[in-house]
Amino acid sequence: TTCGHIFHKKCLYIALKNSKTCPECRRPSGSNRVHPIFLNFGERTEMDLKWNESNASDAYANIPIWTPIYGLEWNGSQRVPQPPPEPDEAIQAGTDSEGNPTYVARGYFQDDLLPAGYVPSKGVAYASHGCHGYTLSENIELLNNFKHQWVADSNGHVPEGAVVGGYSETEEDLYIARAQYNDKILLGKVHPSHRVMYMPYNGIEVHTTEYEVLVQEKVTVQSVGETNNEA
């Protein structure tokens, strides 16, 4: 589940039929808010051996990790401002329509998991769906600052290594991207079958055919022994 608890798929789905909450902590959940975990019981490969002997911090620095944002509080009708994430905790990329820094995030909306722009100064994230821009204040996940680059693309295409930021209600992958609109760099989603990138702006969903896609850099896993030999 998005709150980090692990269950057998069949057992979890039975529980969710009775209550749309996590059986462990009772946070809001549902079948569209469950991520599968795939375990590999095959023989260990040469890459597995190198991984075990490698510097763990360097290896994990290249893994996209989504972390739920907890502690978002209300102050009357508004969210309490949050401090900006540390440089290694998030990817700052662009601003909202008012010029506030945004960070790569995602959030659940209806049956979709949407790439979004998290704004710490407001304690919310902005995403777009169905011609509208939405403010998300719950079930927001922040992407860590792994080794990445922004690669230009267009017309719904994404380059190799593009980071999946969510999915549509039809289970189509949505990719994290950014583009310029009205002199602002906005975060949004590439929807391949629609051949465009969508982004939220002042409560509406705008789109463009030219954008930059977030791409994971390829890193060769090197063992400690190999590093010492080179030295």
PDB file of C-alpha atoms in Angstrom:
ATOM      1  CA  THR A   1       0.000   0.000   0.000  1.00  0.00           C
ATOM      2  CA  THR A   2       1.080   3.649  -0.318  1.00  0.00           C
ATOM      3  CA  CYS A   3       1.587   3.813   3.448  1.00  0.00           C
ATOM      4  CA  GLY A   4       4.345   1.200   3.144  1.00  0.00           C
ATOM      5  CA  HIS A   5       2.668  -1.947   4.471  1.00  0.00           C
ATOM      6  CA  ILE A   6       3.006  -5.247   2.610  1.00  0.00           C
ATOM      7  CA  PHE A   7       0.271  -7.857   2.202  1.00  0.00           C
ATOM      8  CA  HIS A   8      -0.498 -10.848   0.032  1.00  0.00           C
ATOM      9  CA  LYS A   9      -2.511  -9.577  -2.932  1.00  0.00           C
ATOM     10  CA  LYS A  10      -5.562 -11.809  -2.422  1.00  0.00           C
ATOM     11  CA  CYS A  11      -5.700 -11.136   1.323  1.00  0.00           C
ATOM     12  CA  LEU A  12      -5.419  -7.387   0.809  1.00  0.00           C
ATOM     13  CA  TYR A  13      -8.130  -7.239  -1.849  1.00  0.00           C
ATOM     14  CA  ILE A  14     -10.510  -9.173   0.409  1.00  0.00           C
ATOM     15  CA  ALA A  15      -9.873  -6.639   3.174  1.00  0.00           C
ATOM     16  CA  LEU A  16     -10.374  -3.700   0.813  1.00  0.00           C
ATOM     17  CA  LYS A  17     -13.813  -5.004  -0.157  1.00  0.00           C
ATOM     18  CA  ASN A  18     -14.933  -4.357   3.418  1.00  0.00           C
ATOM     19  CA  SER A  19     -13.018  -1.144   4.089  1.00  0.00           C
ATOM     20  CA  LYS A  20     -11.171   1.293   1.802  1.00  0.00           C
ATOM     21  CA  THR A  21      -8.354   1.586   4.347  1.00  0.00           C
ATOM     22  CA  CYS A  22      -5.021  -0.109   5.007  1.00  0.00           C
ATOM     23  CA  PRO A  23      -5.622  -3.148   7.287  1.00  0.00           C
ATOM     24  CA  GLU A  24      -2.538  -2.200   9.334  1.00  0.00           C
ATOM     25  CA  CYS A  25      -2.694   1.570   9.907  1.00  0.00           C
ATOM     26  CA  ARG A  26      -6.192   2.429   8.579  1.00  0.00           C
ATOM     27  CA  ARG A  27      -4.963   5.150   6.252  1.00  0.00           C
ATOM     28  CA  PRO A  28      -7.197   5.676   3.166  1.00  0.00           C
ATOM     29  CA  SER A  29      -6.434   3.061   0.519  1.00  0.00           C
ATOM     30  CA  GLY A  30      -8.003   1.110  -2.310  1.00  0.00           C
ATOM     31  CA  SER A  31      -7.170  -1.268  -5.151  1.00  0.00           C
ATOM     32  CA  ASN A  32      -5.948   1.650  -7.271  1.00  0.00           C
ATOM     33  CA  ARG A  33      -3.508   2.660  -4.506  1.00  0.00           C
ATOM     34  CA  VAL A  34      -1.639  -0.619  -4.311  1.00  0.00           C
ATOM     35  CA  HIS A  35       1.788  -1.191  -5.833  1.00  0.00           C
ATOM     36  CA  PRO A  36       2.926  -4.740  -6.720  1.00  0.00           C
ATOM     37  CA  ILE A  37       6.256  -6.040  -5.439  1.00  0.00           C
ATOM     38  CA  PHE A  38       8.069  -8.580  -7.623  1.00  0.00           C
ATOM     39  CA  LEU A  39      10.495 -10.956  -5.893  1.00  0.00           C
ATOM     40  CA  ASN A  40      13.263 -12.673  -7.850  1.00  0.00           C
ATOM     41  CA  PHE A  41      13.939 -16.256  -6.740  1.00  0.00           C
ATOM     42  CA  GLY A  42      16.252 -17.068  -9.659  1.00  0.00           C
ATOM     43  CA  GLU A  43      19.964 -17.839  -9.596  1.00  0.00           C
ATOM     44  CA  ARG A  44      22.264 -14.991  -8.606  1.00  0.00           C
ATOM     45  CA  THR A  45      23.802 -13.288 -11.621  1.00  0.00           C
ATOM     46  CA  GLU A  46      27.171 -11.602 -12.026  1.00  0.00           C
ATOM     47  CA  MET A  47      25.390  -8.257 -11.657  1.00  0.00           C
ATOM     48  CA  ASP A  48      23.890  -9.423  -8.348  1.00  0.00           C
ATOM     49  CA  LEU A  49      27.368 -10.256  -7.039  1.00  0.00           C
ATOM     50  CA  LYS A  50      28.713  -6.864  -8.102  1.00  0.00           C
ATOM     51  CA  TRP A  51      25.744  -5.185  -6.458  1.00  0.00           C
ATOM     52  CA  ASN A  52      26.431  -6.915  -3.140  1.00  0.00           C
ATOM     53  CA  GLU A  53      30.082  -5.838  -3.247  1.00  0.00           C
ATOM     54  CA  SER A  54      29.391  -2.297  -4.405  1.00  0.00           C
ATOM     55  CA  ASN A  55      29.103   0.887  -2.402  1.00  0.00           C
ATOM     56  CA  ALA A  56      25.459   0.815  -1.301  1.00  0.00           C
ATOM     57  CA  SER A  57      25.070   4.582  -1.101  1.00  0.00           C
ATOM     58  CA  ASP A  58      26.275   5.005  -4.687  1.00  0.00           C
ATOM     59  CA  ALA A  59      24.011   2.212  -5.908  1.00  0.00           C
ATOM     60  CA  TYR A  60      20.885   3.568  -4.237  1.00  0.00           C
ATOM     61  CA  ALA A  61      21.663   7.081  -5.481  1.00  0.00           C
ATOM     62  CA  ASN A  62      20.500   5.941  -8.920  1.00  0.00           C
ATOM     63  CA  ILE A  63      17.215   4.362  -7.859  1.00  0.00           C
ATOM     64  CA  PRO A  64      13.984   6.370  -8.167  1.00  0.00           C
ATOM     65  CA  ILE A  65      12.287   6.135  -4.759  1.00  0.00           C
ATOM     66  CA  TRP A  66       8.840   7.531  -4.004  1.00  0.00           C
ATOM     67  CA  THR A  67       8.320   8.609  -0.396  1.00  0.00           C
ATOM     68  CA  PRO A  68       4.878   9.474   1.040  1.00  0.00           C
ATOM     69  CA  ILE A  69       4.665  12.973   2.504  1.00  0.00           C
ATOM     70  CA  TYR A  70       3.206  12.860   5.988  1.00  0.00           C
ATOM     71  CA  GLY A  71       2.519  15.642   8.449  1.00  0.00           C
ATOM     72  CA  LEU A  72       0.673  18.000   6.086  1.00  0.00           C
ATOM     73  CA  GLU A  73      -1.560  20.006   8.392  1.00  0.00           C
ATOM     74  CA  TRP A  74      -4.460  22.387   7.933  1.00  0.00           C
ATOM     75  CA  ASN A  75      -4.473  25.978   9.165  1.00  0.00           C
ATOM     76  CA  GLY A  76      -8.123  26.924   8.858  1.00  0.00           C
ATOM     77  CA  SER A  77      -8.951  26.354   5.185  1.00  0.00           C
ATOM     78  CA  GLN A  78      -5.321  26.250   4.001  1.00  0.00           C
ATOM     79  CA  ARG A  79      -2.421  23.866   4.350  1.00  0.00           C
ATOM     80  CA  VAL A  80       0.438  24.785   6.673  1.00  0.00           C
ATOM     81  CA  PRO A  81       3.583  25.775   4.681  1.00  0.00           C
ATOM     82  CA  GLN A  82       6.341  23.162   4.777  1.00  0.00           C
ATOM     83  CA  PRO A  83      10.132  23.660   4.637  1.00  0.00           C
ATOM     84  CA  PRO A  84      11.740  22.832   1.278  1.00  0.00           C
ATOM     85  CA  PRO A  85      13.185  19.306   0.986  1.00  0.00           C
ATOM     86  CA  GLU A  86      16.921  18.723   1.294  1.00  0.00           C
ATOM     87  CA  PRO A  87      18.786  18.566  -2.074  1.00  0.00           C
ATOM     88  CA  ASP A  88      19.076  14.762  -1.920  1.00  0.00           C
ATOM     89  CA  GLU A  89      15.432  14.296  -0.980  1.00  0.00           C
ATOM     90  CA  ALA A  90      13.729  15.736  -4.056  1.00  0.00           C
ATOM     91  CA  ILE A  91      14.126  17.085  -7.600  1.00  0.00           C
ATOM     92  CA  GLN A  92      13.332  20.773  -7.897  1.00  0.00           C
ATOM     93  CA  ALA A  93      12.125  21.439 -11.429  1.00  0.00           C
ATOM     94  CA  GLY A  94      10.147  24.521 -12.281  1.00  0.00           C
ATOM     95  CA  THR A  95       7.510  26.553 -10.458  1.00  0.00           C
ATOM     96  CA  ASP A  96       3.773  26.795 -10.095  1.00  0.00           C
ATOM     97  CA  SER A  97       1.759  29.509 -11.862  1.00  0.00           C
ATOM     98  CA  GLU A  98       2.656  31.945  -9.057  1.00  0.00           C
ATOM     99  CA  GLY A  99       6.389  31.307  -9.251  1.00  0.00           C
ATOM    100  CA  ASN A 100       6.759  29.069  -6.177  1.00  0.00           C
ATOM    101  CA  PRO A 101       9.383  26.289  -6.557  1.00  0.00           C
ATOM    102  CA  THR A 102       7.904  22.887  -7.377  1.00  0.00           C
ATOM    103  CA  TYR A 103       9.328  19.416  -6.794  1.00  0.00           C
ATOM    104  CA  VAL A 104       8.684  16.197  -8.717  1.00  0.00           C
ATOM    105  CA  ALA A 105       5.864  14.300  -7.027  1.00  0.00           C
ATOM    106  CA  ARG A 106       2.796  12.221  -7.765  1.00  0.00           C
ATOM    107  CA  GLY A 107      -0.636  11.840  -6.250  1.00  0.00           C
ATOM    108  CA  TYR A 108      -3.756   9.720  -6.458  1.00  0.00           C
ATOM    109  CA  PHE A 109      -6.841  11.148  -8.125  1.00  0.00           C
ATOM    110  CA  GLN A 110      -9.900   8.978  -8.760  1.00  0.00           C
ATOM    111  CA  ASP A 111      -8.537   5.887 -10.568  1.00  0.00           C
ATOM    112  CA  ASP A 112      -5.343   7.594 -11.774  1.00  0.00           C
ATOM    113  CA  LEU A 113      -1.903   8.042 -10.273  1.00  0.00           C
ATOM    114  CA  LEU A 114      -0.821  11.441 -11.604  1.00  0.00           C
ATOM    115  CA  PRO A 115       2.620  13.047 -11.925  1.00  0.00           C
ATOM    116  CA  ALA A 116       2.448  16.305  -9.992  1.00  0.00           C
ATOM    117  CA  GLY A 117       4.395  19.320  -8.801  1.00  0.00           C
ATOM    118  CA  TYR A 118       4.724  19.554  -5.016  1.00  0.00           C
ATOM    119  CA  VAL A 119       4.847  23.089  -3.577  1.00  0.00           C
ATOM    120  CA  PRO A 120       6.266  23.038  -0.016  1.00  0.00           C
ATOM    121  CA  SER A 121       5.367  26.684   0.596  1.00  0.00           C
ATOM    122  CA  LYS A 122       1.686  25.704   0.221  1.00  0.00           C
ATOM    123  CA  GLY A 123       1.804  22.128   1.498  1.00  0.00           C
ATOM    124  CA  VAL A 124       0.021  20.850  -1.637  1.00  0.00           C
ATOM    125  CA  ALA A 125       0.739  19.370  -5.067  1.00  0.00           C
ATOM    126  CA  TYR A 126      -0.718  20.350  -8.430  1.00  0.00           C
ATOM    127  CA  ALA A 127      -1.760  17.850 -11.111  1.00  0.00           C
ATOM    128  CA  SER A 128      -3.992  17.854 -14.169  1.00  0.00           C
ATOM    129  CA  HIS A 129      -6.758  15.513 -15.296  1.00  0.00           C
ATOM    130  CA  GLY A 130      -9.616  15.724 -17.775  1.00  0.00           C
ATOM    131  CA  CYS A 131      -9.090  19.365 -18.849  1.00  0.00           C
ATOM    132  CA  HIS A 132      -8.833  20.592 -15.246  1.00  0.00           C
ATOM    133  CA  GLY A 133      -6.009  21.418 -12.878  1.00  0.00           C
ATOM    134  CA  TYR A 134      -6.358  20.009  -9.361  1.00  0.00           C
ATOM    135  CA  THR A 135      -4.859  20.765  -5.966  1.00  0.00           C
ATOM    136  CA  LEU A 136      -3.879  17.574  -4.141  1.00  0.00           C
ATOM    137  CA  SER A 137      -3.526  17.746  -0.375  1.00  0.00           C
ATOM    138  CA  GLU A 138      -3.421  14.046   0.558  1.00  0.00           C
ATOM    139  CA  ASN A 139      -1.694  10.861  -0.605  1.00  0.00           C
ATOM    140  CA  ILE A 140       1.225  12.773  -2.133  1.00  0.00           C
ATOM    141  CA  GLU A 141       4.536  11.013  -2.825  1.00  0.00           C
ATOM    142  CA  LEU A 142       7.846  12.813  -3.379  1.00  0.00           C
ATOM    143  CA  LEU A 143      10.554  11.525  -5.747  1.00  0.00           C
ATOM    144  CA  ASN A 144      14.119  11.440  -4.426  1.00  0.00           C
ATOM    145  CA  ASN A 145      17.002  13.190  -6.196  1.00  0.00           C
ATOM    146  CA  PHE A 146      18.632  10.228  -7.963  1.00  0.00           C
ATOM    147  CA  LYS A 147      21.066  10.538 -10.876  1.00  0.00           C
ATOM    148  CA  HIS A 148      18.986  11.947 -13.697  1.00  0.00           C
ATOM    149  CA  GLN A 149      18.776  14.299 -16.638  1.00  0.00           C
ATOM    150  CA  TRP A 150      16.063  16.102 -18.586  1.00  0.00           C
ATOM    151  CA  VAL A 151      15.887  15.033 -22.244  1.00  0.00           C
ATOM    152  CA  ALA A 152      13.962  16.936 -24.910  1.00  0.00           C
ATOM    153  CA  ASP A 153      11.247  15.037 -26.800  1.00  0.00           C
ATOM    154  CA  SER A 154       7.892  15.673 -28.481  1.00  0.00           C
ATOM    155  CA  ASN A 155       4.518  14.389 -29.711  1.00  0.00           C
ATOM    156  CA  GLY A 156       3.948  11.875 -26.923  1.00  0.00           C
ATOM    157  CA  HIS A 157       7.306  10.152 -27.360  1.00  0.00           C
ATOM    158  CA  VAL A 158       9.637   9.482 -24.434  1.00  0.00           C
ATOM    159  CA  PRO A 159      13.352   8.569 -24.549  1.00  0.00           C
ATOM    160  CA  GLU A 160      14.896   5.382 -23.200  1.00  0.00           C
ATOM    161  CA  GLY A 161      15.103   5.441 -19.429  1.00  0.00           C
ATOM    162  CA  ALA A 162      12.124   7.778 -19.009  1.00  0.00           C
ATOM    163  CA  VAL A 163      10.789   7.714 -15.451  1.00  0.00           C
ATOM    164  CA  VAL A 164       7.217   6.492 -15.061  1.00  0.00           C
ATOM    165  CA  GLY A 165       5.389   8.824 -12.710  1.00  0.00           C
ATOM    166  CA  GLY A 166       1.996   7.154 -12.654  1.00  0.00           C
ATOM    167  CA  TYR A 167      -0.769   5.606 -14.728  1.00  0.00           C
ATOM    168  CA  SER A 168      -4.148   6.439 -16.198  1.00  0.00           C
ATOM    169  CA  GLU A 169      -7.452   4.752 -15.396  1.00  0.00           C
ATOM    170  CA  THR A 170      -6.842   2.568 -18.470  1.00  0.00           C
ATOM    171  CA  GLU A 171      -3.489   1.449 -16.963  1.00  0.00           C
ATOM    172  CA  GLU A 172      -1.396   3.423 -19.444  1.00  0.00           C
ATOM    173  CA  ASP A 173       1.955   4.615 -18.089  1.00  0.00           C
ATOM    174  CA  LEU A 174       2.321   8.367 -17.566  1.00  0.00           C
ATOM    175  CA  TYR A 175       5.790   9.904 -17.671  1.00  0.00           C
ATOM    176  CA  ILE A 176       7.260  12.833 -15.748  1.00  0.00           C
ATOM    177  CA  ALA A 177       8.018  15.869 -17.881  1.00  0.00           C
ATOM    178  CA  ARG A 178       8.363  19.638 -17.763  1.00  0.00           C
ATOM    179  CA  ALA A 179       7.721  22.387 -20.287  1.00  0.00           C
ATOM    180  CA  GLN A 180       7.596  26.148 -20.596  1.00  0.00           C
ATOM    181  CA  TYR A 181       4.210  27.863 -20.496  1.00  0.00           C
ATOM    182  CA  ASN A 182       3.611  31.611 -20.058  1.00  0.00           C
ATOM    183  CA  ASP A 183       7.243  32.128 -19.023  1.00  0.00           C
ATOM    184  CA  LYS A 184       6.981  29.432 -16.334  1.00  0.00           C
ATOM    185  CA  ILE A 185       8.553  25.962 -16.241  1.00  0.00           C
ATOM    186  CA  LEU A 186       5.699  23.619 -15.270  1.00  0.00           C
ATOM    187  CA  LEU A 187       5.778  19.971 -14.229  1.00  0.00           C
ATOM    188  CA  GLY A 188       3.313  17.576 -15.787  1.00  0.00           C
ATOM    189  CA  LYS A 189       2.748  14.244 -17.509  1.00  0.00           C
ATOM    190  CA  VAL A 190       3.409  12.808 -20.945  1.00  0.00           C
ATOM    191  CA  HIS A 191       0.365  10.807 -22.067  1.00  0.00           C
ATOM    192  CA  PRO A 192       1.772   8.762 -24.996  1.00  0.00           C
ATOM    193  CA  SER A 193      -1.550   7.745 -26.573  1.00  0.00           C
ATOM    194  CA  HIS A 194      -2.663  11.408 -26.571  1.00  0.00           C
ATOM    195  CA  ARG A 195       0.645  12.461 -28.179  1.00  0.00           C
ATOM    196  CA  VAL A 196       1.021  15.464 -25.837  1.00  0.00           C
ATOM    197  CA  MET A 197       2.250  16.543 -22.424  1.00  0.00           C
ATOM    198  CA  TYR A 198      -0.361  17.841 -19.974  1.00  0.00           C
ATOM    199  CA  MET A 199       0.264  20.244 -17.086  1.00  0.00           C
ATOM    200  CA  PRO A 200      -1.843  22.212 -14.589  1.00  0.00           C
ATOM    201  CA  TYR A 201      -2.034  25.998 -14.819  1.00  0.00           C
ATOM    202  CA  ASN A 202      -4.405  28.237 -12.851  1.00  0.00           C
ATOM    203  CA  GLY A 203      -7.001  25.512 -12.396  1.00  0.00           C
ATOM    204  CA  ILE A 204      -7.042  24.250 -15.969  1.00  0.00           C
ATOM    205  CA  GLU A 205      -5.183  21.567 -17.905  1.00  0.00           C
ATOM    206  CA  VAL A 206      -2.952  22.929 -20.668  1.00  0.00           C
ATOM    207  CA  HIS A 207      -0.850  20.908 -23.082  1.00  0.00           C
ATOM    208  CA  THR A 208       2.141  21.081 -25.384  1.00  0.00           C
ATOM    209  CA  THR A 209       3.769  18.833 -27.968  1.00  0.00           C
ATOM    210  CA  GLU A 210       7.336  19.791 -26.993  1.00  0.00           C
ATOM    211  CA  TYR A 211       8.770  19.093 -23.552  1.00  0.00           C
ATOM    212  CA  GLU A 212      11.627  17.626 -21.505  1.00  0.00           C
ATOM    213  CA  VAL A 213      11.306  14.152 -19.994  1.00  0.00           C
ATOM    214  CA  LEU A 214      12.882  13.048 -16.714  1.00  0.00           C
ATOM    215  CA  VAL A 215      15.318  10.231 -17.531  1.00  0.00           C
ATOM    216  CA  GLN A 216      17.263   7.941 -15.222  1.00  0.00           C
ATOM    217  CA  GLU A 217      20.989   7.968 -15.989  1.00  0.00           C
ATOM    218  CA  LYS A 218      22.666   4.646 -16.662  1.00  0.00           C
ATOM    219  CA  VAL A 219      25.259   3.766 -14.025  1.00  0.00           C
ATOM    220  CA  THR A 220      27.677   0.844 -14.097  1.00  0.00           C
ATOM    221  CA  VAL A 221      27.730  -0.970 -10.774  1.00  0.00           C
ATOM    222  CA  GLN A 222      31.368  -1.299  -9.711  1.00  0.00           C
ATOM    223  CA  SER A 223      32.577  -3.482  -6.864  1.00  0.00           C
ATOM    224  CA  VAL A 224      34.831  -2.232  -4.100  1.00  0.00           C
ATOM    225  CA  GLY A 225      37.616  -4.551  -5.285  1.00  0.00           C
ATOM    226  CA  GLU A 226      37.527  -3.130  -8.804  1.00  0.00           C
ATOM    227  CA  THR A 227      37.685   0.391  -7.414  1.00  0.00           C
ATOM    228  CA  ASN A 228      40.742  -0.448  -5.299  1.00  0.00           C
ATOM    229  CA  ASN A 229      42.509  -2.060  -8.272  1.00  0.00           C
ATOM    230  CA  GLU A 230      42.046   1.094 -10.334  1.00  0.00           C
ATOM    231  CA  ALA A 231      43.525   3.169  -7.514  1.00  0.00           C
TER     232      ALA A 231
END
